[in-house]
mmCIF file of N, CA and C in Angstrom:
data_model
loop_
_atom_site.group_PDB
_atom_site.id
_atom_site.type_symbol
_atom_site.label_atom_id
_atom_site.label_comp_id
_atom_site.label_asym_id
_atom_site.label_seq_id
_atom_site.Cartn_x
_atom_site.Cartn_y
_atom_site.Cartn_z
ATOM 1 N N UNK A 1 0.855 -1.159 0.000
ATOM 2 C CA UNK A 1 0.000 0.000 0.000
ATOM 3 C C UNK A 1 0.912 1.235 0.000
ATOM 4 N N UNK A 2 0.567 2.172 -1.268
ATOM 5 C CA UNK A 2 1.583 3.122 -1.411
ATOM 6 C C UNK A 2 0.788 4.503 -1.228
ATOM 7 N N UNK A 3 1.147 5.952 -0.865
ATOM 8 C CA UNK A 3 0.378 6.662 -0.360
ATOM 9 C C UNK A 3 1.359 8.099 -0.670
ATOM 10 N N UNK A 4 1.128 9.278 -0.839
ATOM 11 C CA UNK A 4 1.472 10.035 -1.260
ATOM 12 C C UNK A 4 1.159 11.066 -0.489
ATOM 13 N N UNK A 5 2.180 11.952 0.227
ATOM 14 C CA UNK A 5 2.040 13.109 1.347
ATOM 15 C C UNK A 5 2.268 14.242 0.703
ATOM 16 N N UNK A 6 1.330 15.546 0.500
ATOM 17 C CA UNK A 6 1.830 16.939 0.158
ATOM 18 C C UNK A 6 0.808 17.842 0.826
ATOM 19 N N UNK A 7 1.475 18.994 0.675
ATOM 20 C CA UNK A 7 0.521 20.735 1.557
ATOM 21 C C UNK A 7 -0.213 20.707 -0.095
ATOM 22 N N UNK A 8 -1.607 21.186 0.295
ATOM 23 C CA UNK A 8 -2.526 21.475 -0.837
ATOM 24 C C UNK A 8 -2.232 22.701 -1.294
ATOM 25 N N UNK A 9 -2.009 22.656 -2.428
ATOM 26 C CA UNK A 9 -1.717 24.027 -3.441
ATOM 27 C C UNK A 9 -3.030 25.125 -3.443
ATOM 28 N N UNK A 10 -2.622 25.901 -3.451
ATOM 29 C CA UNK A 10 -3.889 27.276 -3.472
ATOM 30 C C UNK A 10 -4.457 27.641 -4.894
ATOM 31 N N UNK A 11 -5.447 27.162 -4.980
ATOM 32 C CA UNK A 11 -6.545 27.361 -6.439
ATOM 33 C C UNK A 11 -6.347 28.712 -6.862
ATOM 34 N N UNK A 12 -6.341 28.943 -8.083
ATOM 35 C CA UNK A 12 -6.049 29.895 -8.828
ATOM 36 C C UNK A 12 -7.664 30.670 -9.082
ATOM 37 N N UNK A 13 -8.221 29.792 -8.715
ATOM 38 C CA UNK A 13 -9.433 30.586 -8.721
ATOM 39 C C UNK A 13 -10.152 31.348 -7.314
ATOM 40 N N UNK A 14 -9.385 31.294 -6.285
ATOM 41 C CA UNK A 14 -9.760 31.427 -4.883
ATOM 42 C C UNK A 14 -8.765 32.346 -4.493
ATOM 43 N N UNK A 15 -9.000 33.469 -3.747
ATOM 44 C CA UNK A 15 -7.794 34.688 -3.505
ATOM 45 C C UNK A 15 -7.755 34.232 -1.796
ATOM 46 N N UNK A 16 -8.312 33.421 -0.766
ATOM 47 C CA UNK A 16 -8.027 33.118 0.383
ATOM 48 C C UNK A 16 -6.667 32.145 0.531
ATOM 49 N N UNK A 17 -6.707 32.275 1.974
ATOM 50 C CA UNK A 17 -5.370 30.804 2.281
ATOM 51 C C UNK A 17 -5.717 30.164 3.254
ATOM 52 N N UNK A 18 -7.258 29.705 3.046
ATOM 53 C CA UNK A 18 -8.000 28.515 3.855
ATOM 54 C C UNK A 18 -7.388 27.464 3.717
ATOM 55 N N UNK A 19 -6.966 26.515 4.552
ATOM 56 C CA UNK A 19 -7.036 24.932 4.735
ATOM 57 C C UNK A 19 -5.746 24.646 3.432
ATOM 58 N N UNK A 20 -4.529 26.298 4.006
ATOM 59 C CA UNK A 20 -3.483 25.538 2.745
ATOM 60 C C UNK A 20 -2.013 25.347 3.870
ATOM 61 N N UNK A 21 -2.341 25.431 5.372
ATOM 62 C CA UNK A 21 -1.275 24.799 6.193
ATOM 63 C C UNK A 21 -1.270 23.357 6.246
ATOM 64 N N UNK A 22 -2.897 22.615 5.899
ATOM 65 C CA UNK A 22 -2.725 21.303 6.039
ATOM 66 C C UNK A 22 -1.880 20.116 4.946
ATOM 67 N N UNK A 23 -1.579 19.515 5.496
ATOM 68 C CA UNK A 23 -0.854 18.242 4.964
ATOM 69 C C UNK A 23 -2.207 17.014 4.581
ATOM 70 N N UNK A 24 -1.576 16.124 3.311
ATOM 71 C CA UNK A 24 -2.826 15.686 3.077
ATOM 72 C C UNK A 24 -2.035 14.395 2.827
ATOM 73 N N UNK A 25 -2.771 13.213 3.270
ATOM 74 C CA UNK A 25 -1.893 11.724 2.943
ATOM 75 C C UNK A 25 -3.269 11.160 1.891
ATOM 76 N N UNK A 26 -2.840 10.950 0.501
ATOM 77 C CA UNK A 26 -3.586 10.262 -0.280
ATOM 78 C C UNK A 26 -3.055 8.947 -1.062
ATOM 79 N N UNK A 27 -3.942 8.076 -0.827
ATOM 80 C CA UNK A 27 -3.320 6.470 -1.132
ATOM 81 C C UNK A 27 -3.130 6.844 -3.121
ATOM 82 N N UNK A 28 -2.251 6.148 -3.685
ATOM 83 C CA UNK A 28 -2.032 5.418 -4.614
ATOM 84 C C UNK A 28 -3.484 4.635 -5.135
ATOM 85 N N UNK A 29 -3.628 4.643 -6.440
ATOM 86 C CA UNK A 29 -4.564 4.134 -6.872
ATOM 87 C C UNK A 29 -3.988 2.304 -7.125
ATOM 88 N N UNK A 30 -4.847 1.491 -6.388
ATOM 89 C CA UNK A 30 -4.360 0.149 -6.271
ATOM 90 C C UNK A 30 -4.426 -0.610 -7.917
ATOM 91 N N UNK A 31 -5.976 -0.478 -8.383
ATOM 92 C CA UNK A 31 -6.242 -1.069 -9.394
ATOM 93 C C UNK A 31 -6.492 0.332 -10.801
ATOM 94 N N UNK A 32 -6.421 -0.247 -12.150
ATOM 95 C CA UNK A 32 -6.503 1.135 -12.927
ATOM 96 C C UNK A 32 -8.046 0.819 -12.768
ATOM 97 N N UNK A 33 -8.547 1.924 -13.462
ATOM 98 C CA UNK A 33 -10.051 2.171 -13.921
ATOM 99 C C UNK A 33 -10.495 1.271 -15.047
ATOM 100 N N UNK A 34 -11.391 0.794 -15.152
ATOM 101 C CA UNK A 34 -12.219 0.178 -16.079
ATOM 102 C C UNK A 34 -13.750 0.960 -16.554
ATOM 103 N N UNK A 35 -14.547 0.970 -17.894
ATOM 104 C CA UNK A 35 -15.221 1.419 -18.002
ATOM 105 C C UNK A 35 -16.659 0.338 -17.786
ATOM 106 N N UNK A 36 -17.384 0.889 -17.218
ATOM 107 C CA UNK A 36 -18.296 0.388 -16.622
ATOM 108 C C UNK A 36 -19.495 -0.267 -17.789
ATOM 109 N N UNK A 37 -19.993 -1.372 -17.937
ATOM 110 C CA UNK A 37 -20.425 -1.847 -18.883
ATOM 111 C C UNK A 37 -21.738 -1.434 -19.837
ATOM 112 N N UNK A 38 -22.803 -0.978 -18.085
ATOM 113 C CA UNK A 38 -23.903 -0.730 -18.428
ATOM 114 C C UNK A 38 -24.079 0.909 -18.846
ATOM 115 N N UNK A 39 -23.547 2.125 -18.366
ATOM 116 C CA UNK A 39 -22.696 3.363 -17.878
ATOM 117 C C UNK A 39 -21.514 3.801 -18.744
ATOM 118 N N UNK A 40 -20.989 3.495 -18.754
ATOM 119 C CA UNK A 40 -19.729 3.485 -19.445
ATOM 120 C C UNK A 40 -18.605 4.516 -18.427
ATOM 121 N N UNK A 41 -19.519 4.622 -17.433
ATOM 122 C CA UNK A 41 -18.632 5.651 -16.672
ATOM 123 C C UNK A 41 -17.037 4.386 -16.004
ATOM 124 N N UNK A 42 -15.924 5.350 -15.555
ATOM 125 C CA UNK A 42 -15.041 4.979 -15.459
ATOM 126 C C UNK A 42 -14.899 4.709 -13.881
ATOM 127 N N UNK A 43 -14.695 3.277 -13.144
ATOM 128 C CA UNK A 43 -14.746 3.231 -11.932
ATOM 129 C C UNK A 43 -13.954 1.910 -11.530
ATOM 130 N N UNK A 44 -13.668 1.499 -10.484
ATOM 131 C CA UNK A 44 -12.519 0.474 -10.133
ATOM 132 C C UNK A 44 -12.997 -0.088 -8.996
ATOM 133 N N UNK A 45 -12.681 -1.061 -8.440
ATOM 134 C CA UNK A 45 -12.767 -2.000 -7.104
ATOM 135 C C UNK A 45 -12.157 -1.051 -5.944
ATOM 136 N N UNK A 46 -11.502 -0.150 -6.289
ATOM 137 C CA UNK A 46 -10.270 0.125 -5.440
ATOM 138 C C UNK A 46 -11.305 1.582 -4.273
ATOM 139 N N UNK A 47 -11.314 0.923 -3.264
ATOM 140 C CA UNK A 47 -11.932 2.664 -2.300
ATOM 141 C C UNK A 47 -10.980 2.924 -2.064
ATOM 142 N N UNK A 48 -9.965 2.424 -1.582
ATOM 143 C CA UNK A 48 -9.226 3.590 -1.127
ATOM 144 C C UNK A 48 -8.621 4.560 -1.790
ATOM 145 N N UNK A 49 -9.016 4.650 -3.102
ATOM 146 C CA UNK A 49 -8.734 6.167 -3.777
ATOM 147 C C UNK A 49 -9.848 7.637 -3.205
ATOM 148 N N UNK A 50 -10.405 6.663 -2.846
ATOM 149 C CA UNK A 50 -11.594 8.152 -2.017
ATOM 150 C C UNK A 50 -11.401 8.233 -0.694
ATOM 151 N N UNK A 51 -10.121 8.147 -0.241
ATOM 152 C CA UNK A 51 -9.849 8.392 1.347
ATOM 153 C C UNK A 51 -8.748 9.613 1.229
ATOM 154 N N UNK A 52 -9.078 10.108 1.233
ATOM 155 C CA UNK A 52 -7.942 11.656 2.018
ATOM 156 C C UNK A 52 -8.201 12.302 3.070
ATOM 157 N N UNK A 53 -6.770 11.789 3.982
ATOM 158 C CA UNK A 53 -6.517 12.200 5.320
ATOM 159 C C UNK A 53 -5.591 13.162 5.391
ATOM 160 N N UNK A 54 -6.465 13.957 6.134
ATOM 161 C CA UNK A 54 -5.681 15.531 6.455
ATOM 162 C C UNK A 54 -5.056 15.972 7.538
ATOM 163 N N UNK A 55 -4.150 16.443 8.001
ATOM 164 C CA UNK A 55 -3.148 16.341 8.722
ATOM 165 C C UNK A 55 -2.607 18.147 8.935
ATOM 166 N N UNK A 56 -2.246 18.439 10.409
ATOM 167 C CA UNK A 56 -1.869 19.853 10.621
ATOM 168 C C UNK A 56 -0.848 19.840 9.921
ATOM 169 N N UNK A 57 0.198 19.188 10.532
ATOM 170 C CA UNK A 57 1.669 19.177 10.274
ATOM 171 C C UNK A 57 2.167 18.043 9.051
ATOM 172 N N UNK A 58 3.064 18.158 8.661
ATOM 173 C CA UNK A 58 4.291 17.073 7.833
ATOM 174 C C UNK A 58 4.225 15.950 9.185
ATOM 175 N N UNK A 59 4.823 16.252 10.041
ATOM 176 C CA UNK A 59 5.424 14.934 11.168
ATOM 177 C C UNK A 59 4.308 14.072 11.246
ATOM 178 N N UNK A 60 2.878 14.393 11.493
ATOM 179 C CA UNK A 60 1.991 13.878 12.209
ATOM 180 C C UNK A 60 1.415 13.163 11.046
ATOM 181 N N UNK A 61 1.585 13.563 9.732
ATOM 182 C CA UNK A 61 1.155 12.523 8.458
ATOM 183 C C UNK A 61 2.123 11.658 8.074
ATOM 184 N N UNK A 62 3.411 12.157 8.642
ATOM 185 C CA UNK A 62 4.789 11.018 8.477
ATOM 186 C C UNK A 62 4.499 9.705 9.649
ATOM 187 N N UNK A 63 4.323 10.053 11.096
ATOM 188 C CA UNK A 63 3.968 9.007 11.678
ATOM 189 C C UNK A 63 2.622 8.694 11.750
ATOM 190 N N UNK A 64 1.524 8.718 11.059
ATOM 191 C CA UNK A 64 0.743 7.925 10.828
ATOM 192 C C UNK A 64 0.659 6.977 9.484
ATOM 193 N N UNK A 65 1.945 6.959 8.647
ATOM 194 C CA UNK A 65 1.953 6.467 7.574
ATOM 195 C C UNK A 65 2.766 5.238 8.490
ATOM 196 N N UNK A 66 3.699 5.518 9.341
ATOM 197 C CA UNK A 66 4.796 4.837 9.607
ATOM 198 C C UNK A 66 4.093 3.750 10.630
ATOM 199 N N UNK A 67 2.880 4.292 11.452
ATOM 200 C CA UNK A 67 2.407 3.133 12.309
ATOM 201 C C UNK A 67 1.262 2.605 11.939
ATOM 202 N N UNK A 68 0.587 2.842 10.626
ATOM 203 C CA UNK A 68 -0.463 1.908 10.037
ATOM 204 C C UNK A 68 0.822 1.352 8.708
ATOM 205 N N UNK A 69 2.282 1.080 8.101
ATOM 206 C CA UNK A 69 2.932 0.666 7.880
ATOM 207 C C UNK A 69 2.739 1.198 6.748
ATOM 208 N N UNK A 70 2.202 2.360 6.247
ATOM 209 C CA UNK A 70 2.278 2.642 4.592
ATOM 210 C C UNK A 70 3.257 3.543 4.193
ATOM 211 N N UNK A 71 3.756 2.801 3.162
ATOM 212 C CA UNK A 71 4.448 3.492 2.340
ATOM 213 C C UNK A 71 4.233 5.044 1.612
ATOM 214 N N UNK A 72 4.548 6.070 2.164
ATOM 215 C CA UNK A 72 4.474 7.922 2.334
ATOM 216 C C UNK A 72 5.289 7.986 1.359
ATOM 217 N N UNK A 73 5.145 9.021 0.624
ATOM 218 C CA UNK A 73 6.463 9.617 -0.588
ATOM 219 C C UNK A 73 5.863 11.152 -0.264
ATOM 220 N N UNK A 74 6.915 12.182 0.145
ATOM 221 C CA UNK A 74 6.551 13.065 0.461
ATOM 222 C C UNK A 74 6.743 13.955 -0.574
ATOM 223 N N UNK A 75 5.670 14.879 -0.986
ATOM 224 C CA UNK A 75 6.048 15.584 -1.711
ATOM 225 C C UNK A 75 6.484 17.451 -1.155
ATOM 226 N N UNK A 76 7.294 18.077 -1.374
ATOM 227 C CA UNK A 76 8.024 19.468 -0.906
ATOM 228 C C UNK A 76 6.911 20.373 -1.627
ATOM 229 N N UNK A 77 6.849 21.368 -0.825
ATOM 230 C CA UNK A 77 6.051 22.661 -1.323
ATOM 231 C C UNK A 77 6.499 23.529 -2.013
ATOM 232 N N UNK A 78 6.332 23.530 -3.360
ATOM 233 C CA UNK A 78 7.027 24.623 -3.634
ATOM 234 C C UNK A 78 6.816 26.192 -2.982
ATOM 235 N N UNK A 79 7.975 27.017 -3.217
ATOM 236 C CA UNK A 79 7.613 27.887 -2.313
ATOM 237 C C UNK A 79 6.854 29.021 -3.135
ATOM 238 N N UNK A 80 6.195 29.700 -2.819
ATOM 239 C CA UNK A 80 4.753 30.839 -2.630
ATOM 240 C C UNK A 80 5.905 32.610 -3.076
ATOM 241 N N UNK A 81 5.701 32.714 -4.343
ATOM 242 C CA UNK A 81 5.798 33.747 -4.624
ATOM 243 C C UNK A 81 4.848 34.897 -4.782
ATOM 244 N N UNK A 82 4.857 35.640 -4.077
ATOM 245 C CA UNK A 82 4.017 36.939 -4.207
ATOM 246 C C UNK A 82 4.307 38.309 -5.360
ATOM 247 N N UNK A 83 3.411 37.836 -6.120
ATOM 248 C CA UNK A 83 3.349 39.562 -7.303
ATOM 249 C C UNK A 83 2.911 40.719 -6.645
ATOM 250 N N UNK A 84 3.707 41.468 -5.943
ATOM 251 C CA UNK A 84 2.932 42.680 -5.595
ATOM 252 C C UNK A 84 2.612 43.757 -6.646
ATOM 253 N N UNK A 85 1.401 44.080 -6.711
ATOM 254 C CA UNK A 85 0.668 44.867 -7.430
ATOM 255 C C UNK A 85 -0.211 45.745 -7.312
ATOM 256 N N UNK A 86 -0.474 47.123 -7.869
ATOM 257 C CA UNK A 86 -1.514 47.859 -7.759
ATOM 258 C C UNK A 86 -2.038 47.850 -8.493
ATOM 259 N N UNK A 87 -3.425 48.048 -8.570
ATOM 260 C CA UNK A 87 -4.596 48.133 -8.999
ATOM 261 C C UNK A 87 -4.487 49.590 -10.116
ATOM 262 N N UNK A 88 -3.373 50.548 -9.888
ATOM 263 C CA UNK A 88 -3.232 51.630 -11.216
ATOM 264 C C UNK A 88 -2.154 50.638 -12.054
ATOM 265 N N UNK A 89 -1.407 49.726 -11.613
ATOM 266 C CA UNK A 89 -0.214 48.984 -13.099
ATOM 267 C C UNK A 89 -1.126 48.502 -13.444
ATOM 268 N N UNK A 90 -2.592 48.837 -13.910
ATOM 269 C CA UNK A 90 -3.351 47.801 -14.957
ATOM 270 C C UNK A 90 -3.628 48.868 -16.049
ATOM 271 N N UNK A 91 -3.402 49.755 -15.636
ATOM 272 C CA UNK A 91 -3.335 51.403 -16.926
ATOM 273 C C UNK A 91 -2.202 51.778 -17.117
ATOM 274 N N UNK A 92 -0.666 51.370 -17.214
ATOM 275 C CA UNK A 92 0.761 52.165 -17.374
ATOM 276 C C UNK A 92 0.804 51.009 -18.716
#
């Protein structure tokens, strides 16, 4: 069971910085997708692709990977550049 740790990136469509300190542990997709026969929609055996566990810190999603035994690959945040801008550089 393989599982993937990163801080959630801030939507480009959203000017807040709600819920972007948390850390998020999301499993690896076990099985691929298949298209569904009757539907044709695309879906798999696999739930645990619909489990995301959220976490304050890095440490506290590192040792809960480490004592339910899953395999974490952490991913680094890139870092947060700010454009400072006024509202008149949209007329120069």
């Amino acid at each position: 069971m393989s599982a993937r740790i990163y801080q959630r990136p801030k939507n480009a469509m959203q000017s807040g910085k709600a819920f972007l300190d948390q850390w998020v542990l999301e499993f690896a997709p076990a099985e691929a997708k298949k298209p569904d026969p009757l539907m044709g929609w695309a879906g798999s055996g696999d739930t645990k692709q619909q489990v995301l566990l959220r976490f304050p810190t890095c440490e506290d999603a590192k040792a809960y990977a480490e004592r339910y035994g899953i395999n974490a690959e952490i991913h680094a945040t890139p870092p947060r550049r700010l454009k400072i801008q006024a509202y008149a550089d949209n007329f120069r």
